[in-house]
Amino acid sequence: MPQDPMDFEWSYWIEWGRERILWLLAGHLLVSQVSRVWMEKYKPWCLMVYGMAACWMLLGMKGFAVILLHAAVSFAVAQFQLSLLTWLCSLILLSTLRIPAVEETKRKWYDTENEYYLLLFTVSVRCLFCTSFSLEYCWHRPTQKSSHSFLWMLAYVFYYPTFHNGPLMNFDEFSKQMRSQEAFSVKSNLSILIVGMIRIFFWWFLAELMIHLMYIHALYSSALPLESASYWALGGLALAQVLFFYVKYLVLYGVPALLLQMDGLKPPALPCCVSLMHSFTKMWRSFDVGLHRFLVRYIYVPMGGSQSNLLGMLFSTALTFAFVSYWHGGQSYLWYWGTLNWFGVIVENGVKRILGISLIQDLI
């Protein structure tokens, strides 16, 4: 039975995974386990060299040079140790991905659109990693200087399991865990690998079953069936779509999360099932945990967050969602999506504050 071809993200990453990325991830696993057994002290640098080689192999010399240039520029600007300047640099580097002349130049480097999109997706994710390192550099104490060198930045930026699509792991967590030399057991790691692979295969099989039998995205791409459907049917389609999105990211984030575990790191928690969520706030906290930690640590809290007054909290939340919308592409529908999510979070927090008033609690 033919599959629904309308979900670009799933088709794209599955195709790349089968062709080359899964093989490169297997190579990373081999290098990681060998270095953990024989040279634990040099594991970060072994993985860094492997990640740089994999990047060169997949994106070519020019793609590799673009990512290295982004890292070098971010590191140079971070030397001023000014958070505002670091953010300005990050936003400028991110904006270069949307300049038509730059886009056309990068397209000419590759034979197919898929190769160009791989560079685009990779650089977008790397921008977040460069931002995380640079802000941590701005905040680091003199005693932490050795763990905030350019070499550590390269080890973080070129760490291959999270290289193309995430999940996001902040530099402070990555550095601390990568530098700690924990006891290593081949038997324990093999057990983690086998159980993890079984779970990922189950999720992948379920996603393929949904995309071959349900045709959710094909229905959404045509107005005619949507106009003739009842409200209950539309609600069912919406639920089916978000459930597929959830299962899809169990696979897309599950593979790198398994490799993080094999490397002795603690990955961000995998997405929570959307059927168990009833609020915007919980969705943002527990679906993409790595992105949520990034937004809270580098945008929401520095701008005041929940500790500021009402206007400050509204502003810091709005700035957070504005960045999410811009990072995802900045198209008009993304601004509407970000605004609606911001409004949902604000309404929920407002209702919670009202219900927290003792008089209201007594009435309830």
XYZ file of C-alpha atoms in Angstrom, residues 66 70 73-74 86-104 106 116 120 123-128 131 323 325-330 335:
41
model
C 29.927 27.474 6.771
C 29.501 30.337 12.294
C 32.351 34.204 14.524
C 30.212 33.291 17.560
C 26.109 37.622 21.585
C 22.370 37.547 20.902
C 22.738 40.178 18.174
C 25.450 38.077 16.520
C 23.293 34.924 16.745
C 20.286 36.631 15.181
C 22.402 38.075 12.361
C 23.919 34.653 11.610
C 20.430 33.122 11.663
C 19.120 35.838 9.334
C 21.786 34.995 6.722
C 19.913 31.722 6.108
C 17.024 33.762 4.673
C 18.901 36.126 2.338
C 17.877 35.138 -1.226
C 21.342 35.726 -2.743
C 22.994 33.583 -0.046
C 20.362 30.868 -0.508
C 20.982 30.730 -4.262
C 24.383 27.607 -1.340
C 20.757 21.997 0.263
C 19.879 24.578 5.947
C 23.008 25.248 10.248
C 19.693 26.285 11.878
C 20.212 23.781 14.703
C 23.935 24.655 14.975
C 22.961 28.319 15.495
C 21.244 27.309 18.744
C 24.290 30.605 20.983
C 12.323 33.813 18.889
C 8.686 31.647 15.482
C 11.694 33.371 13.903
C 14.000 30.366 14.360
C 11.474 28.029 12.744
C 11.470 30.183 9.603
C 9.676 33.429 10.348
C 3.957 34.252 13.765
